[in-house]
Amino acid sequence: MTFAIDFLQVLILVGTAPLLRGLVGRIKARIQNRRGASVWRPYADLRKLFSKEDLISATASPLFRLSPMILFAATVAAAAFVPTLHGFALLGTAGDFIVLVYLLALARFFLILGAMDGGSSFGGMGASREALVSTLAEAPLLLALVAVSIVAHSTSVAGIVRWSSGQPFFHLSPVHALAFVAFTLVAIAETGRVPIDNPITHLELTMIHEAMVLEYSGPSLALIEWANAIKLNLMLSLLVAVFMPWGIAPATSLHGLAIALAAYALKMVLLAVLLAVLESSVAKLRMYLVPDFLGVACALSILAVVFTALKR
Amino acid sequence: MIEILFKLVLSVLLVLPVAVFAVRGKKARLLPALLLFGALVAGALAAILSLGQGGHVRLDLSSLTPLSFVLGIDRLSAYFLLLICLAGAPVALFSAGYVERHYSGRRRDWLWALLPLFLLSMIVVATAATAFAFLFGWELMTLFSAGLILIDGDGGQRRQNIFTYLLMMHAGAAAVAASFFVFLPHSANLDFASMRAASPVLSASARNAIFLLAFLGFGTKAGIVPLHLWLPKAHPIAPSPVSALMSGVMLKTAIYGFVRLVFDLMGGGPSWWGYLVLAAGAVSGVLGVLYAIAEHDLKRLLAYHSVENIGIIYLGLGASMIFTAHHALPWAAVALMGALLHSLNHALFKSLLFLGAGAIADATHTVDIEELGGLFNRMRVTGSVFLVACCSIVGLPLFNGFVSEWLTFRSFVAGATLASLSPAIVLPLMAGVLALIGGLAAACFAKVYGVAFLGRPRSREAEDAREVSRSMQAGMVMLAAACIIIGIAPGIVLWPLSGVVQQLLPGATLPASAMSITRVIPWLAVVVVGVVFATMLVRRVSRTTPTWACGLPGLDSRMQYTSTSFSKPLRQVFSQAYKPDRTVEILPVDQPCFPASISYSSVRTTSFERSLYRPALDGIVAAANRLRRLQTGNIQVYLLYMFLALVALLVFMRFA
């Protein structure tokens, strides 16, 4: 039973990822006074891409086709560490948040390599910028998780979630507040949302992710886009799981699981609305302001770690 | 059994150089490589056996030498013997092909003569049981490696680089020797057993002096910032297999010496020792990788990455020392395990990277990555193993670098459990430093691999590159296999390593949660590989098309992002670390808007060279100039010196 729920969690993270994307897009459209596409549109896009042919650049190496697969596999594997319905995950052990962060790094490394394989300047441009953003994002992401794990006396994501869900509702510590803000900033940068990167842009001067995948088409592009959606879903779910896990099923019962699923869905929708509002109300930052943005996240996460020691 | 194997290894390595000069001729071409390979495999076997038994082999050669010269293998020695042999054997195999293609006649003989001796000297260092044996091996290691660099000639800048190398190595060796000599009043023949017994009775200041001298001496060899100056000068100019041994293996003898002295002989010290080591590790790690990002000469880039990885190892050592000082032995053991495992991992993937650089040089005659590109399509095997090495050094999961970095991370997070405030703040923050190093390394190796192996070739040579010879491939594939095996099944190294760590930290029991990584990683591998295979099942029709060029014709290789342009954003963000000297000359001067020629040059001398080494050198030269006045060249003055010395001696003898 437990195993089935663990497996279900991964399926939810992977399966609902396009839906979350569609939802954010739809809400953004509404805010901009447009009707917008259906929330199921990303699924249709994926189906379309999977049935198209793969265009491979004449100069590309086998890595060009392999990269999206590794990217997708590593992202799915990372999703197996995140608990959403109950306090356990499919894969998980002491210290696994480090594995989680580095799995995302593995995915990104191959995405960057794939981008550089096309041999055009766009791929390199996107790769170089992605390298900048991810390099600066890695330390605050890890430090924010370190701070939370110290407070929770557990180094596994599932353990942290179990600890947080046992805390009273309004029990906010400065550590959690700081780590929460730092994590949110990093999540925005890591998933390539405004104000770091604009997922709907096609302007060479500003794009990061879109420049990297410019050369991809067909099933390869589908895998990349899906992995990217999973990453967004994963980061938001991690945010929900670590900082606001209330409603998560304390024991394995159908009743508890139903509540947990409803609570999770509600929280994700709420985050999607917030994300859409944020993306509609701020402009994209200049490339060289990105380090400042992540510098704030870094400072906050350092403070969070310092506070864990002072709080004892 | 172990003893016979060990003696066999020593004698083969000793006889081989003589044999190379004695047996010359076409028949004996592959013989030295095979003998060397066999000897190193035997050495690895001996090391594995003694890791299992913890057996104490002792080889007393004092009768042959003026001072006490004993070799012995305990668990720590066995581990580093394993490291030397495991990285050395594939390098020997690679050399079989490489040397034949690039060297002939006397230079080839010298290479085959010095290579075993260099390995032998490192084995002597790792198995020495007396200070004399250690220093003997230590000095020879420097000299043989310098000799190997000299095989490629000593013209121009090379001579100066070799000189810097020798000078700094000897200064370091002097500090190491001095740190041993502090033991002298309590340990007459300076064998390690008596030094270990003597260390508790030493005064606190003597212990501090030993630690500081060892920190400087071993730090010079290991290449911690700011003592790293020789490293990016000496490593790139050696023949590639030698670079692999120098970067992959020789630096680890410094780690071995430091661990032997500080952990084994001294049994740890006050916590400020740990903080010093930790700070050195953090600075070396961050600056090493930042300097590496700015490089486009592949071998120099790799040399700077050695500085970075030594930094990561020092981070683990420092954390372990802090835990020891606070009596948290279980976590001290985890941190030490991280450091020692990273030493082995670095030996494997850094040797592989340097061999890969050698293969690239073999195929394209350059190691400047700005001239490369598209090599993966032309060199499948080299491209694949180089990718494995890149993933390993970056510390990505399923590759070996991740396991050791994970252990170090884990111990940093556990620092929060310490009772006192400062380590509880500092150690968890170091996790952030390690993450930053990891992120920068990922950017750097994405650049290296992306620019050198992917995209379009940027020069004729890169376009005509062909795969290297079989023996070179075999050497690299062995190293890559080792990286993947340790990455997926880390238990095979972690269990023997826990024995080593328990020898160094008696009474340390490993926390159960620290070994959990050995259970998760295989499952992770199953998931990742499974999903990759699942995505392969997707039905695909593919078609080859030209790269999208915005609908315009004429996309060429010059339009790709280069190494320099790739790293520009990062260099801009971390510009404080670089500060290049830039000069722009526009001619004619009076008409800047209508220039006839513009020349631009940018030289990056590290700020250490400018603000630390330059003043020190100037000071020494100035002092030497002062002292020159003593040497007048006038014979009467010298007679006066002798007379004065005689009088001074007589006076001294009268009153002493």
PDB file of N, CA and C in Angstrom, chain B residues 36-108:
ATOM      1  N   LEU B  36      55.389  -2.471 -16.669  1.00  0.00           N
ATOM      2  CA  LEU B  36      54.930  -1.437 -15.743  1.00  0.00           C
ATOM      3  C   LEU B  36      53.483  -1.700 -15.354  1.00  0.00           C
ATOM      4  N   PHE B  37      52.681  -2.032 -16.368  1.00  0.00           N
ATOM      5  CA  PHE B  37      51.269  -2.316 -16.116  1.00  0.00           C
ATOM      6  C   PHE B  37      51.135  -3.499 -15.161  1.00  0.00           C
ATOM      7  N   GLY B  38      51.882  -4.560 -15.459  1.00  0.00           N
ATOM      8  CA  GLY B  38      51.821  -5.745 -14.613  1.00  0.00           C
ATOM      9  C   GLY B  38      52.230  -5.445 -13.184  1.00  0.00           C
ATOM     10  N   ALA B  39      53.308  -4.686 -13.044  1.00  0.00           N
ATOM     11  CA  ALA B  39      53.801  -4.360 -11.704  1.00  0.00           C
ATOM     12  C   ALA B  39      52.743  -3.585 -10.934  1.00  0.00           C
ATOM     13  N   LEU B  40      52.090  -2.632 -11.623  1.00  0.00           N
ATOM     14  CA  LEU B  40      51.117  -1.802 -10.919  1.00  0.00           C
ATOM     15  C   LEU B  40      49.872  -2.608 -10.566  1.00  0.00           C
ATOM     16  N   VAL B  41      49.496  -3.544 -11.443  1.00  0.00           N
ATOM     17  CA  VAL B  41      48.355  -4.404 -11.106  1.00  0.00           C
ATOM     18  C   VAL B  41      48.699  -5.243  -9.883  1.00  0.00           C
ATOM     19  N   ALA B  42      49.944  -5.772  -9.852  1.00  0.00           N
ATOM     20  CA  ALA B  42      50.384  -6.539  -8.682  1.00  0.00           C
ATOM     21  C   ALA B  42      50.348  -5.652  -7.436  1.00  0.00           C
ATOM     22  N   GLY B  43      50.760  -4.394  -7.598  1.00  0.00           N
ATOM     23  CA  GLY B  43      50.738  -3.463  -6.474  1.00  0.00           C
ATOM     24  C   GLY B  43      49.318  -3.245  -5.976  1.00  0.00           C
ATOM     25  N   ALA B  44      48.389  -3.095  -6.923  1.00  0.00           N
ATOM     26  CA  ALA B  44      46.990  -2.893  -6.538  1.00  0.00           C
ATOM     27  C   ALA B  44      46.475  -4.110  -5.785  1.00  0.00           C
ATOM     28  N   LEU B  45      46.888  -5.290  -6.268  1.00  0.00           N
ATOM     29  CA  LEU B  45      46.469  -6.522  -5.604  1.00  0.00           C
ATOM     30  C   LEU B  45      46.997  -6.567  -4.172  1.00  0.00           C
ATOM     31  N   ALA B  46      48.282  -6.242  -4.025  1.00  0.00           N
ATOM     32  CA  ALA B  46      48.878  -6.224  -2.682  1.00  0.00           C
ATOM     33  C   ALA B  46      48.123  -5.247  -1.795  1.00  0.00           C
ATOM     34  N   ALA B  47      47.772  -4.094  -2.360  1.00  0.00           N
ATOM     35  CA  ALA B  47      47.072  -3.076  -1.570  1.00  0.00           C
ATOM     36  C   ALA B  47      45.694  -3.572  -1.148  1.00  0.00           C
ATOM     37  N   ILE B  48      44.986  -4.223  -2.084  1.00  0.00           N
ATOM     38  CA  ILE B  48      43.639  -4.697  -1.752  1.00  0.00           C
ATOM     39  C   ILE B  48      43.713  -5.762  -0.656  1.00  0.00           C
ATOM     40  N   LEU B  49      44.720  -6.677  -0.800  1.00  0.00           N
ATOM     41  CA  LEU B  49      44.866  -7.726   0.204  1.00  0.00           C
ATOM     42  C   LEU B  49      45.156  -7.126   1.576  1.00  0.00           C
ATOM     43  N   SER B  50      46.045  -6.144   1.608  1.00  0.00           N
ATOM     44  CA  SER B  50      46.380  -5.627   2.933  1.00  0.00           C
ATOM     45  C   SER B  50      45.291  -4.709   3.468  1.00  0.00           C
ATOM     46  N   LEU B  51      44.457  -4.144   2.576  1.00  0.00           N
ATOM     47  CA  LEU B  51      43.290  -3.414   3.076  1.00  0.00           C
ATOM     48  C   LEU B  51      42.337  -4.368   3.772  1.00  0.00           C
ATOM     49  N   GLY B  52      42.204  -5.570   3.195  1.00  0.00           N
ATOM     50  CA  GLY B  52      41.309  -6.555   3.771  1.00  0.00           C
ATOM     51  C   GLY B  52      41.809  -7.068   5.106  1.00  0.00           C
ATOM     52  N   GLN B  53      43.111  -7.387   5.161  1.00  0.00           N
ATOM     53  CA  GLN B  53      43.637  -7.995   6.378  1.00  0.00           C
ATOM     54  C   GLN B  53      44.055  -6.962   7.405  1.00  0.00           C
ATOM     55  N   GLY B  54      44.376  -5.768   6.942  1.00  0.00           N
ATOM     56  CA  GLY B  54      45.008  -4.817   7.843  1.00  0.00           C
ATOM     57  C   GLY B  54      46.376  -5.327   8.249  1.00  0.00           C
ATOM     58  N   GLY B  55      46.951  -6.188   7.402  1.00  0.00           N
ATOM     59  CA  GLY B  55      48.228  -6.819   7.723  1.00  0.00           C
ATOM     60  C   GLY B  55      49.361  -5.805   7.773  1.00  0.00           C
ATOM     61  N   HIS B  56      50.359  -6.086   8.558  1.00  0.00           N
ATOM     62  CA  HIS B  56      51.464  -5.147   8.682  1.00  0.00           C
ATOM     63  C   HIS B  56      52.706  -5.727   8.039  1.00  0.00           C
ATOM     64  N   VAL B  57      52.927  -5.328   6.792  1.00  0.00           N
ATOM     65  CA  VAL B  57      54.138  -5.744   6.107  1.00  0.00           C
ATOM     66  C   VAL B  57      55.237  -4.774   6.511  1.00  0.00           C
ATOM     67  N   ARG B  58      56.408  -5.299   6.801  1.00  0.00           N
ATOM     68  CA  ARG B  58      57.523  -4.414   7.156  1.00  0.00           C
ATOM     69  C   ARG B  58      58.736  -4.835   6.365  1.00  0.00           C
ATOM     70  N   LEU B  59      59.381  -3.881   5.736  1.00  0.00           N
ATOM     71  CA  LEU B  59      60.527  -4.167   4.888  1.00  0.00           C
ATOM     72  C   LEU B  59      61.656  -3.274   5.376  1.00  0.00           C
ATOM     73  N   ASP B  60      62.600  -3.858   6.135  1.00  0.00           N
ATOM     74  CA  ASP B  60      63.650  -3.042   6.746  1.00  0.00           C
ATOM     75  C   ASP B  60      64.881  -3.023   5.852  1.00  0.00           C
ATOM     76  N   LEU B  61      65.202  -1.868   5.324  1.00  0.00           N
ATOM     77  CA  LEU B  61      66.353  -1.738   4.440  1.00  0.00           C
ATOM     78  C   LEU B  61      67.436  -0.889   5.101  1.00  0.00           C
ATOM     79  N   SER B  62      67.377  -0.764   6.425  1.00  0.00           N
ATOM     80  CA  SER B  62      68.287   0.153   7.107  1.00  0.00           C
ATOM     81  C   SER B  62      69.749  -0.226   6.904  1.00  0.00           C
ATOM     82  N   SER B  63      70.015  -1.516   6.678  1.00  0.00           N
ATOM     83  CA  SER B  63      71.413  -1.931   6.526  1.00  0.00           C
ATOM     84  C   SER B  63      72.033  -1.352   5.266  1.00  0.00           C
ATOM     85  N   LEU B  64      71.205  -1.000   4.304  1.00  0.00           N
ATOM     86  CA  LEU B  64      71.722  -0.478   3.040  1.00  0.00           C
ATOM     87  C   LEU B  64      71.902   1.031   3.075  1.00  0.00           C
ATOM     88  N   THR B  65      71.297   1.673   4.055  1.00  0.00           N
ATOM     89  CA  THR B  65      71.272   3.135   4.039  1.00  0.00           C
ATOM     90  C   THR B  65      71.858   3.682   5.327  1.00  0.00           C
ATOM     91  N   PRO B  66      72.339   4.904   5.291  1.00  0.00           N
ATOM     92  CA  PRO B  66      72.953   5.480   6.490  1.00  0.00           C
ATOM     93  C   PRO B  66      71.939   5.716   7.600  1.00  0.00           C
ATOM     94  N   LEU B  67      70.722   6.040   7.254  1.00  0.00           N
ATOM     95  CA  LEU B  67      69.715   6.326   8.263  1.00  0.00           C
ATOM     96  C   LEU B  67      68.644   5.243   8.209  1.00  0.00           C
ATOM     97  N   SER B  68      67.797   5.244   9.215  1.00  0.00           N
ATOM     98  CA  SER B  68      66.796   4.175   9.298  1.00  0.00           C
ATOM     99  C   SER B  68      65.800   4.282   8.145  1.00  0.00           C
ATOM    100  N   PHE B  69      65.731   3.227   7.335  1.00  0.00           N
ATOM    101  CA  PHE B  69      64.912   3.219   6.122  1.00  0.00           C
ATOM    102  C   PHE B  69      64.007   1.994   6.166  1.00  0.00           C
ATOM    103  N   VAL B  70      62.768   2.204   6.518  1.00  0.00           N
ATOM    104  CA  VAL B  70      61.837   1.084   6.637  1.00  0.00           C
ATOM    105  C   VAL B  70      60.598   1.385   5.814  1.00  0.00           C
ATOM    106  N   LEU B  71      60.157   0.397   5.058  1.00  0.00           N
ATOM    107  CA  LEU B  71      58.877   0.516   4.362  1.00  0.00           C
ATOM    108  C   LEU B  71      57.875  -0.382   5.055  1.00  0.00           C
ATOM    109  N   GLY B  72      56.647   0.079   5.162  1.00  0.00           N
ATOM    110  CA  GLY B  72      55.631  -0.741   5.809  1.00  0.00           C
ATOM    111  C   GLY B  72      54.275  -0.429   5.218  1.00  0.00           C
ATOM    112  N   ILE B  73      53.381  -1.402   5.291  1.00  0.00           N
ATOM    113  CA  ILE B  73      52.025  -1.170   4.769  1.00  0.00           C
ATOM    114  C   ILE B  73      51.029  -1.372   5.891  1.00  0.00           C
ATOM    115  N   ASP B  74      50.448  -0.290   6.367  1.00  0.00           N
ATOM    116  CA  ASP B  74      49.269  -0.440   7.211  1.00  0.00           C
ATOM    117  C   ASP B  74      48.068  -0.055   6.352  1.00  0.00           C
ATOM    118  N   ARG B  75      46.884   0.075   6.970  1.00  0.00           N
ATOM    119  CA  ARG B  75      45.694   0.301   6.141  1.00  0.00           C
ATOM    120  C   ARG B  75      45.780   1.603   5.355  1.00  0.00           C
ATOM    121  N   LEU B  76      46.257   2.671   6.022  1.00  0.00           N
ATOM    122  CA  LEU B  76      46.324   3.968   5.339  1.00  0.00           C
ATOM    123  C   LEU B  76      47.291   3.889   4.149  1.00  0.00           C
ATOM    124  N   SER B  77      48.463   3.298   4.391  1.00  0.00           N
ATOM    125  CA  SER B  77      49.425   3.149   3.297  1.00  0.00           C
ATOM    126  C   SER B  77      48.836   2.309   2.180  1.00  0.00           C
ATOM    127  N   ALA B  78      48.140   1.245   2.577  1.00  0.00           N
ATOM    128  CA  ALA B  78      47.573   0.359   1.572  1.00  0.00           C
ATOM    129  C   ALA B  78      46.581   1.115   0.698  1.00  0.00           C
ATOM    130  N   TYR B  79      45.792   1.988   1.342  1.00  0.00           N
ATOM    131  CA  TYR B  79      44.797   2.742   0.575  1.00  0.00           C
ATOM    132  C   TYR B  79      45.472   3.632  -0.456  1.00  0.00           C
ATOM    133  N   PHE B  80      46.534   4.318  -0.043  1.00  0.00           N
ATOM    134  CA  PHE B  80      47.193   5.198  -1.004  1.00  0.00           C
ATOM    135  C   PHE B  80      48.027   4.423  -2.014  1.00  0.00           C
ATOM    136  N   LEU B  81      48.521   3.248  -1.605  1.00  0.00           N
ATOM    137  CA  LEU B  81      49.194   2.377  -2.573  1.00  0.00           C
ATOM    138  C   LEU B  81      48.201   1.964  -3.654  1.00  0.00           C
ATOM    139  N   LEU B  82      46.977   1.647  -3.197  1.00  0.00           N
ATOM    140  CA  LEU B  82      45.922   1.276  -4.139  1.00  0.00           C
ATOM    141  C   LEU B  82      45.643   2.436  -5.096  1.00  0.00           C
ATOM    142  N   LEU B  83      45.588   3.640  -4.528  1.00  0.00           N
ATOM    143  CA  LEU B  83      45.323   4.832  -5.339  1.00  0.00           C
ATOM    144  C   LEU B  83      46.389   4.991  -6.424  1.00  0.00           C
ATOM    145  N   ILE B  84      47.663   4.862  -6.010  1.00  0.00           N
ATOM    146  CA  ILE B  84      48.758   5.049  -6.967  1.00  0.00           C
ATOM    147  C   ILE B  84      48.668   3.998  -8.073  1.00  0.00           C
ATOM    148  N   CYS B  85      48.453   2.734  -7.665  1.00  0.00           N
ATOM    149  CA  CYS B  85      48.465   1.661  -8.657  1.00  0.00           C
ATOM    150  C   CYS B  85      47.227   1.703  -9.551  1.00  0.00           C
ATOM    151  N   LEU B  86      46.080   2.033  -8.939  1.00  0.00           N
ATOM    152  CA  LEU B  86      44.834   2.039  -9.699  1.00  0.00           C
ATOM    153  C   LEU B  86      44.846   3.122 -10.768  1.00  0.00           C
ATOM    154  N   ALA B  87      45.415   4.279 -10.444  1.00  0.00           N
ATOM    155  CA  ALA B  87      45.494   5.335 -11.442  1.00  0.00           C
ATOM    156  C   ALA B  87      46.701   5.130 -12.344  1.00  0.00           C
ATOM    157  N   GLY B  88      47.759   4.510 -11.797  1.00  0.00           N
ATOM    158  CA  GLY B  88      48.998   4.366 -12.554  1.00  0.00           C
ATOM    159  C   GLY B  88      48.913   3.328 -13.653  1.00  0.00           C
ATOM    160  N   ALA B  89      48.210   2.214 -13.383  1.00  0.00           N
ATOM    161  CA  ALA B  89      48.182   1.120 -14.355  1.00  0.00           C
ATOM    162  C   ALA B  89      47.561   1.547 -15.690  1.00  0.00           C
ATOM    163  N   PRO B  90      46.372   2.207 -15.682  1.00  0.00           N
ATOM    164  CA  PRO B  90      45.832   2.654 -16.965  1.00  0.00           C
ATOM    165  C   PRO B  90      46.728   3.674 -17.653  1.00  0.00           C
ATOM    166  N   VAL B  91      47.394   4.503 -16.840  1.00  0.00           N
ATOM    167  CA  VAL B  91      48.296   5.486 -17.441  1.00  0.00           C
ATOM    168  C   VAL B  91      49.436   4.779 -18.161  1.00  0.00           C
ATOM    169  N   ALA B  92      49.924   3.683 -17.550  1.00  0.00           N
ATOM    170  CA  ALA B  92      50.994   2.915 -18.198  1.00  0.00           C
ATOM    171  C   ALA B  92      50.515   2.351 -19.529  1.00  0.00           C
ATOM    172  N   LEU B  93      49.282   1.857 -19.520  1.00  0.00           N
ATOM    173  CA  LEU B  93      48.709   1.292 -20.742  1.00  0.00           C
ATOM    174  C   LEU B  93      48.570   2.368 -21.821  1.00  0.00           C
ATOM    175  N   PHE B  94      48.073   3.525 -21.405  1.00  0.00           N
ATOM    176  CA  PHE B  94      47.916   4.650 -22.327  1.00  0.00           C
ATOM    177  C   PHE B  94      49.275   5.032 -22.907  1.00  0.00           C
ATOM    178  N   SER B  95      50.292   5.046 -22.031  1.00  0.00           N
ATOM    179  CA  SER B  95      51.618   5.471 -22.470  1.00  0.00           C
ATOM    180  C   SER B  95      52.164   4.565 -23.560  1.00  0.00           C
ATOM    181  N   ALA B  96      51.781   3.275 -23.508  1.00  0.00           N
ATOM    182  CA  ALA B  96      52.293   2.349 -24.508  1.00  0.00           C
ATOM    183  C   ALA B  96      52.049   2.887 -25.906  1.00  0.00           C
ATOM    184  N   GLY B  97      50.826   3.375 -26.137  1.00  0.00           N
ATOM    185  CA  GLY B  97      50.535   3.933 -27.448  1.00  0.00           C
ATOM    186  C   GLY B  97      51.073   5.339 -27.610  1.00  0.00           C
ATOM    187  N   TYR B  98      50.936   6.135 -26.564  1.00  0.00           N
ATOM    188  CA  TYR B  98      51.248   7.552 -26.653  1.00  0.00           C
ATOM    189  C   TYR B  98      52.742   7.782 -26.886  1.00  0.00           C
ATOM    190  N   VAL B  99      53.549   7.077 -26.099  1.00  0.00           N
ATOM    191  CA  VAL B  99      54.998   7.296 -26.184  1.00  0.00           C
ATOM    192  C   VAL B  99      55.517   6.873 -27.548  1.00  0.00           C
ATOM    193  N   GLU B 100      54.990   5.749 -28.048  1.00  0.00           N
ATOM    194  CA  GLU B 100      55.461   5.279 -29.343  1.00  0.00           C
ATOM    195  C   GLU B 100      55.196   6.298 -30.436  1.00  0.00           C
ATOM    196  N   ARG B 101      54.089   6.995 -30.339  1.00  0.00           N
ATOM    197  CA  ARG B 101      53.751   7.948 -31.396  1.00  0.00           C
ATOM    198  C   ARG B 101      54.502   9.263 -31.274  1.00  0.00           C
ATOM    199  N   HIS B 102      54.899   9.613 -30.068  1.00  0.00           N
ATOM    200  CA  HIS B 102      55.443  10.960 -29.877  1.00  0.00           C
ATOM    201  C   HIS B 102      56.914  11.006 -29.535  1.00  0.00           C
ATOM    202  N   TYR B 103      57.493   9.882 -29.134  1.00  0.00           N
ATOM    203  CA  TYR B 103      58.885   9.920 -28.715  1.00  0.00           C
ATOM    204  C   TYR B 103      59.655   8.808 -29.395  1.00  0.00           C
ATOM    205  N   SER B 104      60.931   9.068 -29.631  1.00  0.00           N
ATOM    206  CA  SER B 104      61.751   8.020 -30.208  1.00  0.00           C
ATOM    207  C   SER B 104      63.163   8.191 -29.682  1.00  0.00           C
ATOM    208  N   GLY B 105      63.966   7.154 -29.891  1.00  0.00           N
ATOM    209  CA  GLY B 105      65.379   7.233 -29.535  1.00  0.00           C
ATOM    210  C   GLY B 105      65.582   7.438 -28.049  1.00  0.00           C
ATOM    211  N   ARG B 106      66.504   8.330 -27.728  1.00  0.00           N
ATOM    212  CA  ARG B 106      66.897   8.503 -26.335  1.00  0.00           C
ATOM    213  C   ARG B 106      65.755   9.073 -25.492  1.00  0.00           C
ATOM    214  N   ARG B 107      64.975   9.963 -26.104  1.00  0.00           N
ATOM    215  CA  ARG B 107      63.902  10.569 -25.307  1.00  0.00           C
ATOM    216  C   ARG B 107      62.893   9.514 -24.876  1.00  0.00           C
ATOM    217  N   ARG B 108      62.664   8.561 -25.775  1.00  0.00           N
ATOM    218  CA  ARG B 108      61.747   7.477 -25.436  1.00  0.00           C
ATOM    219  C   ARG B 108      62.325   6.633 -24.310  1.00  0.00           C
TER     220      ARG B 108
END
